[in-house]
Each structure stands twice: as C-alpha cells, then as structure tokens.
Amino acid sequence: MPFRNSFFKSAFSVDNVIFGLENSTLKVLLIKRSEVPFINEWALPGDLVRVDEDLRDAPKRILKELTGLQDVYLDQVHTFGKVDRHPLGRVITVGYYSLVNMDNLKPRAASIASKVKWFDVFELESLPFDHFEILQKCIRRLQNSVREMPIGFELLPERFTLSDVQDLYEAVLNKNLDKRNFRKKFLSMGLLIDVKKYQTGVAHRPAKLYKFETSKYEEFKAKGFNFEI
Amino acid sequence: MPFRNSFFKSAFSVDNVIFGLENSTLKVLLIKRSEVPFINEWALPGDLVRVDEDLRDAPKRILKELTGLQDVYLDQVHTFGKVDRHPLGRVITVGYYSLVNMDNLKPRAASIASKVKWFDVFELESLPFDHFEILQKCIRRLQNSVREMPIGFELLPERFTLSDVQDLYEAVLNKNLDKRNFRKKFLSMGLLIDVKKYQTGVAHRPAKLYKFETSKYEEFKAKGFNFEI
DNA sequence: ACAATTAGTGTATACTGTACATTAAGTAAA
DNA sequence: TTTACTTAATGTACAGTATACACTAATTGT
C-alpha cells in the first residue's frame, strides 16, 4: 500500500501499545514499518482511523490483524497532536494500550508491517515519531491501573498460582514485592478461587492453582479496588 | 461564521469543560450555540483544531476567548470518536477540563457563542452531541485528581481559610467531609503556610488565613500525593 | 539420601483512617 | 451590655491496614 501523501491535510490515527508477559518480563509488540516515513524501523503498530469506523474500533482492528485476538481489554490513554509530530502531514493520534497473553500467540505481520517482534518494555530507549512518549504514558497508565483494578490478568493462563500473579505485578511495576504481604492482601480481596489442584512436573514444592471468581472480577472492574502495594 | 459542511469529511475538535466554584457549588461554563447543529442550545464550548495549531493549544485558545484567562491548568481527559457523534459529518473531539476562579471573572460571548452562562454541574441532565458524556468523564477525572494532586486550588483566592479548602473539596466530591479529620490530614501535608492574619468582617469567629507553599505545591504537582478522604 | 528450588505461613509494630463534642471568637440584635 | 448566633478550632480512642521479617514444606534431579 503506497503512502498517500494527499490524504495528509488532516487525519487521525491510533497507535497500539500491546503489552505481553514472558519470563516475568513485561514486553511490548513492535512492528517493522513497511511504509515511509521511518520505513524499516521498529515502531508501535497503528493505522489511520477509517471514515466509517468508530474510533474505539480502530485499535481493535489493529490488534486483531496482528494477533488474531478479539475481546481484549483496551484502554484509551492519551491523544497526541503536535503539529509536526508526523513528518508528512497533520496527523493526530490516539494512544491505546492492551494486554495479551503471549502463550500460544503467534503475532503475524500484517499489511502495516513487514515483521513483528516483542521487545522488553524497560529496555527501549527511543522510537520513531512520538512513539516513545506514547509508550511511556501507556506504561504509567498500566502501572496505575493495576493498583486500582483487576487488570493485567489477561496475561495469566486460565489456572495460575499466586506466584504467577505476583510475577505479573512485579513485571508491571518493575520492582520486587514482599511475598507474604502480597499474598495476604491479594487473597483478602476474595477475587481468587482455590481450584484444589496443584502444579505438576515442577522441581520444587508444587503450588496451589487458582482461578478468578468471575462475579467479583467484573464487580471490581466496574467499581475498582485499592491495591496499593 | 457559516458552517462549512464541506470541511466535514474528517475533522477534529476540542471541547472544554470549564469548572468554577460559586457558593460552595461546582459550576460549569456553557455557551449558547450560535451555529447549527443544535443552534441556540446550551453546550460545551469547543472548536475545530486548526491545521497549524498544536492540539493542546486549541483548548487554551477557547478558554482565553471565553474568559480571557491564560496559564490555567488544563487536563486532557478523553477522545470521543463515534462515527455519528456529530450529525453533520465525521468529527473526533478531544475533551479537556480546566478550573478557573469565578471571582472577578466576566465570561464573554465569543465567535462560537451568542451567550455564556454558569450551570450547576450536578443538576445538568443532558447536553447536545455527546457533551453530557464528556462532562461526566471530566467530573470523574476531576474527582480523582483532587485526591492525588494539588488541583482545584485555582478556584481559591490568594489568601484563604482551611474551611475554604474544605468547601472546595466538598463541592468537587459532592459530599460532606469530617472537619477535624480534613484539617488534620490537609495540614499534615505541609502544603499550607499560616500567614498570621485573620478574616475580618465576618459575623463569627474569624478564621486563620493561609497561602500555598509554592515549592511544595510544585513538588506535589509533579509527584502527586495521596489524599484519600 | 541429599541438594536444589520454589511454596507457603504468622506476628509484632507503626501508622493511618475514622468517629465524635466542646470551647473560642467574633458580629448582630435586643 | 448582654444575649443569641455563627463559624473556627481542637484531641482522643479504636479499628484497620501497611510493613518488616525467617523458617518449614513439598517436590524433582542427581
């Protein structure tokens, strides 16, 4: 798809920050751009919003193109609109973040990209356009969100251990948390159901498996909680 | 200025939620529209973003046109982009809120409006376009913000009493707060300086006057605080 | 059997939120 | 000038929460 310079008198786009978790490390999915400007550079996946497309559907579309996933948590974070943020014309962009489970996920290059790849969130130092700024805002939003909503659990498998949850929080917040206090506080929310099974095949004491109590989960998602930790 | 239908293949606008405080009541400034659609209805002040204008400058421009104020706290809240949100074409709008001191402020009708008027925030029930939704999001953002940042103090005069501050919080949060606990917590932040003067001319015990400690104020504005109350 | 690894648990202390009632200092009116 | 009225200002006890901290349990691999 050639770049249509003429379109850029005034346009709006979305950019997606897609977070995933691997080995207790927070990752972000970048694409290798197949279009100018910044062709062949790693950048956030994004696209123009179509004229007949609701704004919030655009990041969903991109996410689906890249990962095949639907019904994923998506949060609008901020809109970026400096006059010169796009070298080829006036484009205002809306930044969204989402969280996906990296297991069994094989991101595929789409029309907007020649390649896709996961990067360590806290090791990136720059990105084209204002994408680094967008990424930073999304990280901060994610870190605030996990403190007050049941978020990020999309990153967990269906049955998980309490240590998995703690790993998730540590990856997102990028710091270590006290084990006993974490467990005490998390369990006291009543969000988890003990499924009465244990890990198998691990070379250490097997951990209890849990799942989410769906009704509590939805209640917290609507009303929020306070998980300062 | 006639409405240019042709512009609306795709455009972006901003809408301002301008909060003020009067008699311990939170107000919002609405304009009487002088253009179709919704001509003569009360709506949020807003305008198209100019092609050579940074996004964040657009709400500043509107605020200045209506109130003459510059250097006011402005926060971007959310971007609204349903396909049919504007009856005459595709317009994505970015919602901003700001807080202004209503004393000595005489809002004036600008090119976008035939009249301006303050309305009680919690008594409005509907607005044209999706402006009611925008307003609700801005209220929630403001309520969250006062809990974690020194915000809203633009609504206070230069020298104020602790009761003024409490009135402000009660107006914004729309609920009553315990006096002793409020004072204890607020004073303990070290944000206020006792200016060693008292109210005069009030028919009751005069209250101490305070001002903000600017360095603390800026520090909190940058780093945030926790004022759950 | 023993080394290695991660799971799982409790307590004491400091701090913070919350609920609550009385006295103080000024003006206004009788 | 006394009294009524209004808002300012203050402290304490209690419950709940955050925090710091170290050892035993259960499994696999050698």
XYZ file of C-alpha atoms (C1' of nucleotides) in Angstrom:
518
model
C 0.000 0.000 0.000
C 1.688 3.213 -1.142
C 1.743 6.166 1.145
C -0.912 8.617 0.124
C 0.601 11.997 0.747
C -2.525 13.745 -0.410
C -4.524 12.306 2.470
C -2.477 14.209 4.929
C -4.075 17.516 5.057
C -5.582 16.390 8.290
C -6.042 12.856 9.546
C -6.370 10.854 12.701
C -4.743 7.622 13.578
C -4.455 5.280 16.523
C -1.336 3.660 17.918
C -1.431 0.498 19.969
C 0.809 -0.376 22.860
C 0.322 -4.132 23.158
C 1.777 -5.482 26.387
C 2.624 -9.112 27.000
C 4.425 -11.050 29.687
C 7.271 -13.520 29.162
C 9.570 -14.932 31.825
C 8.297 -12.354 34.278
C 9.286 -9.563 31.937
C 6.923 -7.007 30.505
C 7.080 -6.927 26.720
C 5.654 -4.673 24.052
C 4.861 -5.689 20.489
C 6.508 -3.562 17.821
C 6.263 -3.737 14.050
C 8.903 -3.160 11.455
C 7.395 -0.448 9.331
C 6.820 -1.226 5.666
C 5.979 2.341 4.727
C 7.628 5.726 4.760
C 8.337 7.577 6.888
C 10.676 5.587 9.115
C 10.489 2.620 6.765
C 12.155 -0.490 8.226
C 12.261 0.948 11.721
C 10.598 -0.667 14.737
C 7.577 1.309 15.837
C 4.215 0.994 17.535
C 1.554 -0.622 15.390
C -1.001 1.923 14.291
C -3.171 2.986 11.418
C -5.424 5.728 10.210
C -8.958 5.636 11.519
C -11.356 4.911 8.699
C -14.058 7.416 7.940
C -16.831 4.951 8.693
C -15.144 3.396 11.719
C -15.799 4.264 15.355
C -12.604 5.487 16.983
C -12.527 2.682 19.527
C -12.855 0.070 16.783
C -9.614 1.104 15.138
C -7.271 -0.231 17.852
C -9.370 -3.394 17.990
C -8.908 -3.875 14.284
C -5.152 -3.425 14.527
C -4.908 -5.792 17.449
C -6.867 -8.398 15.592
C -4.775 -8.040 12.455
C -1.577 -8.539 14.395
C -2.576 -11.123 16.959
C -5.885 -12.571 15.885
C -7.255 -11.625 19.305
C -10.659 -10.130 19.940
C -12.426 -9.098 23.121
C -9.213 -7.939 24.700
C -9.036 -5.213 27.301
C -8.199 -1.940 25.571
C -7.761 1.378 27.276
C -7.523 4.766 25.646
C -4.656 6.634 27.226
C -3.954 9.943 25.555
C -4.207 11.829 22.288
C -1.099 13.338 20.757
C -1.447 16.253 18.423
C 1.646 18.354 17.918
C 1.576 19.972 14.504
C 4.858 18.431 13.436
C 4.575 15.026 15.102
C 4.227 13.329 11.711
C 6.783 14.401 9.120
C 4.398 14.034 6.181
C 1.392 15.987 7.356
C -1.018 16.734 10.131
C -1.936 13.569 11.966
C -3.409 13.465 15.417
C -3.028 10.067 17.030
C -4.839 8.378 19.874
C -2.786 6.015 22.024
C -4.324 2.792 23.351
C -2.844 0.019 25.390
C -3.897 -3.577 25.730
C -2.687 -6.682 27.497
C -2.429 -10.054 25.876
C -1.364 -13.499 26.927
C 1.787 -14.347 24.999
C 1.362 -18.107 25.345
C 0.054 -19.730 22.204
C 0.228 -16.369 20.499
C 1.967 -16.083 17.175
C 1.795 -12.454 16.051
C 1.801 -12.163 12.295
C 2.959 -9.399 10.075
C 0.015 -7.535 8.627
C -0.377 -5.059 5.829
C 1.075 -2.336 8.001
C 4.214 -4.264 8.865
C 6.850 -6.495 7.374
C 7.724 -8.034 10.739
C 6.517 -8.068 14.304
C 8.567 -8.680 17.428
C 8.314 -8.485 21.204
C 10.662 -6.045 22.982
C 11.493 -5.575 26.649
C 9.497 -2.573 27.746
C 12.077 -1.212 30.154
C 14.976 -1.531 27.755
C 13.657 0.544 24.887
C 15.194 3.971 24.672
C 13.718 5.570 21.604
C 11.117 5.045 18.920
C 10.132 6.879 15.736
C 7.575 9.708 15.701
C 6.487 10.435 19.270
C 6.008 6.728 19.906
C 8.402 6.653 22.815
C 6.330 9.266 24.587
C 3.173 7.288 23.839
C 4.798 4.164 25.236
C 5.839 5.941 28.420
C 2.330 7.282 29.001
C 0.902 3.813 28.486
C 3.360 2.263 30.949
C 2.403 4.790 33.577
C -1.280 4.211 32.925
C -0.832 0.463 33.184
C 1.077 0.811 36.438
C -1.644 2.992 37.911
C -4.358 0.677 36.649
C -3.049 -2.496 38.270
C -3.227 -0.692 41.605
C -6.890 0.017 41.335
C -8.451 -2.508 39.007
C -8.253 -6.194 38.234
C -6.188 -5.622 35.173
C -3.357 -7.481 33.627
C -4.877 -10.821 34.399
C -5.311 -11.273 30.699
C -1.623 -12.016 30.882
C -2.211 -15.099 33.011
C -3.217 -18.594 31.938
C -6.664 -19.815 32.969
C -5.341 -21.614 36.039
C -2.463 -19.914 37.771
C -0.541 -19.783 41.009
C -0.305 -16.895 43.420
C 3.324 -16.568 42.436
C 2.217 -16.077 38.839
C 0.114 -13.140 40.000
C 2.985 -11.716 41.975
C 5.311 -12.124 38.992
C 2.809 -10.204 36.937
C 2.674 -7.335 39.397
C 6.430 -7.271 39.717
C 6.845 -7.217 35.958
C 4.358 -4.410 35.500
C 5.561 -2.317 38.413
C 9.163 -3.200 37.676
C 10.040 -3.798 41.309
C 10.096 -6.588 43.883
C 7.245 -7.081 46.312
C 7.141 -8.820 49.680
C 5.794 -12.327 49.253
C 3.825 -12.717 52.447
C 2.276 -9.275 52.306
C 1.391 -9.647 48.673
C -0.367 -12.959 49.268
C -2.177 -11.733 52.336
C -3.520 -8.682 50.614
C -4.363 -10.335 47.352
C -6.172 -13.273 48.903
C -8.116 -10.985 51.239
C -9.834 -9.409 48.242
C -11.745 -12.617 47.654
C -11.053 -12.465 43.958
C -9.488 -15.916 43.715
C -10.979 -19.370 43.897
C -8.821 -22.274 45.037
C -9.418 -24.932 42.402
C -7.995 -27.648 44.701
C -5.344 -28.710 42.266
C -1.612 -28.336 42.214
C 1.122 -27.697 39.738
C 2.724 -30.834 38.354
C 6.139 -31.559 36.946
C 7.993 -28.794 38.721
C 11.244 -29.494 40.543
C 10.060 -27.961 43.792
C 7.059 -27.927 46.031
C 4.052 -27.593 43.734
C 1.897 -24.524 44.109
C -1.852 -24.348 44.509
C -3.789 -23.386 41.426
C -6.376 -20.638 41.400
C -8.870 -19.149 39.023
C -10.743 -15.860 39.139
C -14.153 -15.554 40.638
C -15.876 -14.068 37.641
C -18.536 -12.116 39.501
C -16.008 -10.461 41.821
C -13.762 -9.824 38.844
C -16.491 -7.959 36.981
C -17.535 -6.110 40.128
C -14.000 -4.849 40.683
C -13.623 -3.986 37.044
C -16.690 -1.792 37.316
C -16.094 -0.265 40.746
C -12.343 -0.531 41.117
C -10.392 -1.543 44.184
C -7.428 -0.210 46.052
C -4.349 -2.309 45.747
C -1.565 -0.066 46.893
C 1.378 -2.359 47.317
C -19.034 32.162 10.571
C -21.118 29.862 8.423
C -20.940 26.162 8.994
C -18.736 24.611 6.377
C -20.265 21.295 5.622
C -17.568 20.529 3.112
C -14.931 20.513 5.824
C -16.537 17.557 7.435
C -15.136 14.712 5.608
C -12.953 14.278 8.624
C -12.103 16.810 11.270
C -11.022 17.081 14.861
C -12.238 19.399 17.507
C -11.774 20.020 21.197
C -14.435 20.588 23.816
C -13.736 22.378 27.077
C -15.257 21.620 30.422
C -14.518 24.777 32.386
C -15.192 24.321 36.090
C -15.682 27.133 38.549
C -16.782 27.442 42.154
C -19.521 29.687 43.499
C -21.127 29.498 46.931
C -19.510 26.118 47.505
C -21.113 24.768 44.366
C -19.267 23.375 41.400
C -20.221 25.121 38.186
C -19.508 24.536 34.536
C -19.438 27.185 31.828
C -21.731 26.522 28.865
C -22.282 28.504 25.705
C -25.443 29.119 23.778
C -24.586 27.833 20.332
C -24.742 30.323 17.501
C -24.302 27.698 14.786
C -26.086 24.646 13.538
C -26.427 21.947 14.610
C -28.142 22.478 17.957
C -28.304 26.219 17.359
C -29.457 28.144 20.453
C -28.898 25.174 22.750
C -26.551 25.226 25.727
C -23.458 23.146 25.060
C -19.798 22.804 25.962
C -17.557 25.396 24.356
C -15.452 23.825 21.650
C -13.984 24.407 18.241
C -12.182 22.716 15.409
C -8.449 22.356 15.819
C -6.681 24.477 13.270
C -4.342 22.783 10.855
C -1.332 24.746 12.075
C -2.254 24.553 15.757
C -0.899 22.083 18.296
C -3.747 20.046 19.769
C -3.119 21.276 23.299
C -3.229 24.898 22.163
C -6.806 24.614 20.936
C -8.451 24.341 24.373
C -6.195 27.152 25.589
C -7.414 29.345 22.771
C -11.051 28.622 23.557
C -10.530 29.263 27.235
C -8.861 32.543 26.500
C -11.595 33.624 24.103
C -14.286 32.952 26.672
C -12.623 34.034 29.894
C -9.532 35.998 28.970
C -7.538 33.600 31.147
C -4.149 32.182 30.237
C -1.807 29.834 32.080
C -4.675 27.892 33.549
C -4.440 24.233 34.468
C -5.804 22.167 31.579
C -6.055 18.409 31.517
C -6.817 16.237 28.540
C -9.393 13.682 29.587
C -10.604 11.538 26.728
C -11.150 11.494 22.990
C -14.587 10.736 21.614
C -14.915 9.334 18.141
C -18.142 7.561 17.366
C -18.892 7.802 13.667
C -22.230 9.502 14.207
C -21.416 11.666 17.212
C -21.715 14.809 15.073
C -24.808 14.989 12.880
C -23.093 16.853 10.067
C -20.007 14.749 9.481
C -17.104 12.894 10.971
C -15.643 14.817 13.858
C -13.469 13.327 16.529
C -13.311 15.508 19.614
C -10.850 15.715 22.471
C -12.260 16.638 25.864
C -10.324 18.895 28.237
C -11.184 20.265 31.618
C -9.889 23.288 33.430
C -10.541 25.072 36.676
C -10.953 28.781 36.992
C -11.572 31.211 39.777
C -15.008 32.719 39.226
C -14.315 35.856 41.239
C -13.604 38.864 39.065
C -14.317 36.754 36.017
C -16.738 38.027 33.433
C -17.018 35.390 30.691
C -17.837 36.934 27.356
C -19.589 35.531 24.353
C -17.124 34.747 21.608
C -17.473 33.972 17.953
C -18.585 30.461 18.805
C -21.358 31.569 21.114
C -24.115 34.091 21.475
C -24.191 33.780 25.281
C -22.239 32.145 28.073
C -23.548 31.073 31.449
C -22.528 29.076 34.517
C -24.562 25.968 35.346
C -24.626 23.734 38.399
C -22.599 20.688 37.457
C -24.667 18.189 39.376
C -28.000 19.460 38.122
C -27.430 19.112 34.401
C -29.162 16.135 32.902
C -28.454 16.290 29.203
C -26.457 18.203 26.634
C -26.262 18.203 22.833
C -23.942 15.868 20.901
C -22.156 13.565 23.359
C -21.353 16.550 25.569
C -23.064 15.059 28.578
C -20.799 12.037 28.395
C -17.796 14.318 28.051
C -18.899 16.271 31.093
C -19.334 13.111 33.157
C -15.862 11.873 32.268
C -14.395 15.236 33.189
C -16.187 15.256 36.537
C -14.842 11.824 37.353
C -11.346 12.851 36.304
C -11.521 15.975 38.428
C -12.731 13.980 41.422
C -9.884 11.522 41.045
C -7.389 14.303 40.531
C -8.149 16.205 43.712
C -7.393 13.015 45.621
C -3.902 12.740 44.301
C -2.715 16.144 43.235
C -2.889 19.721 44.448
C -5.553 20.623 41.979
C -8.529 22.861 42.163
C -6.688 25.454 44.151
C -7.003 27.713 41.168
C -10.548 28.055 42.460
C -9.368 29.707 45.673
C -8.415 33.303 46.294
C -4.781 34.049 47.086
C -5.339 34.011 50.851
C -7.888 31.518 52.047
C -9.101 29.695 55.119
C -8.994 25.988 55.776
C -12.761 25.980 55.516
C -12.435 27.408 52.017
C -10.311 24.414 51.109
C -12.783 22.024 52.644
C -15.653 23.733 50.816
C -13.723 23.223 47.603
C -13.247 19.539 48.237
C -16.862 19.108 49.251
C -18.044 20.899 46.131
C -15.861 18.819 43.845
C -16.549 15.499 45.528
C -20.191 16.433 46.085
C -20.263 15.131 49.630
C -19.637 16.281 53.193
C -16.329 15.655 54.897
C -15.441 15.471 58.585
C -13.999 18.804 59.669
C -11.395 17.647 62.163
C -10.121 14.839 60.013
C -9.975 17.026 56.961
C -7.970 19.697 58.723
C -5.641 17.200 60.351
C -4.841 15.484 57.109
C -4.594 18.584 55.000
C -2.336 20.451 57.400
C -0.091 17.433 57.828
C 0.889 17.614 54.163
C 2.817 20.796 54.853
C 1.358 22.469 51.817
C -0.006 25.483 53.641
C 1.685 28.476 55.208
C -0.022 30.299 58.044
C 0.157 33.943 57.030
C -0.619 35.048 60.629
C -3.637 37.023 59.637
C -7.318 36.524 60.176
C -10.539 37.041 58.327
C -12.228 40.354 59.061
C -15.813 41.495 58.928
C -17.411 38.100 59.403
C -20.167 37.629 61.952
C -18.423 34.794 63.740
C -15.019 33.819 64.974
C -12.578 34.824 62.226
C -10.565 32.083 60.593
C -6.834 31.942 60.078
C -5.638 32.761 56.601
C -3.262 30.540 54.690
C -1.405 30.581 51.421
C 0.274 27.784 49.499
C 3.899 26.964 49.903
C 4.868 27.248 46.280
C 7.754 24.781 46.335
C 5.655 22.057 47.986
C 2.838 22.859 45.625
C 5.012 22.321 42.586
C 6.562 19.221 44.098
C 3.167 17.661 44.669
C 2.007 18.689 41.249
C 4.936 16.808 39.762
C 4.964 13.774 42.042
C 1.389 13.614 43.275
C 0.176 12.869 46.772
C -2.402 10.632 48.317
C -5.368 12.443 49.721
C -7.991 9.778 50.133
C -10.662 11.399 52.174
C 19.633 -39.508 50.661
C 20.726 -35.150 49.760
C 20.897 -30.883 47.135
C 18.244 -27.536 44.947
C 14.203 -24.956 44.228
C 10.011 -22.652 44.998
C 5.552 -22.758 48.055
C 3.563 -21.473 51.975
C 2.863 -19.406 56.520
C 2.376 -15.608 61.323
C 3.342 -11.959 64.313
C 4.551 -7.647 66.349
C 4.758 -2.702 65.413
C 3.857 1.526 63.462
C 0.850 4.123 61.027
C -3.478 5.756 59.242
C -8.418 6.355 58.850
C -12.476 7.306 61.393
C -15.890 8.645 64.573
C -17.187 12.037 67.548
C -18.413 17.017 71.058
C -16.926 21.045 73.156
C -14.911 25.606 73.675
C -13.394 30.107 71.258
C -14.020 34.489 68.985
C -16.219 37.472 66.519
C -20.922 40.268 64.853
C -25.814 41.472 65.286
C -29.818 42.342 67.599
C -32.401 43.282 71.629
C -24.155 45.453 77.631
C -25.977 41.202 77.468
C -27.507 37.521 74.759
C -28.079 34.944 70.574
C -25.973 33.391 66.594
C -22.487 31.738 63.641
C -18.377 29.556 62.221
C -13.361 28.339 63.872
C -10.577 25.393 66.182
C -9.104 21.441 68.691
C -7.900 15.796 70.756
C -8.560 11.105 71.626
C -9.667 6.327 71.467
C -10.292 2.491 68.340
C -10.074 -0.203 64.454
C -7.952 -1.389 60.474
C -4.016 -1.551 57.447
C 0.810 -1.461 55.903
C 5.232 -3.242 56.813
C 9.196 -5.801 58.155
C 10.892 -10.126 58.686
C 12.670 -16.124 58.670
C 11.635 -20.622 58.736
C 9.381 -25.157 57.303
C 7.126 -27.953 53.396
C 6.973 -30.491 49.165
C 8.617 -31.786 45.117
C 12.434 -33.128 41.317
C 17.057 -34.281 39.888
C 21.418 -36.257 40.880
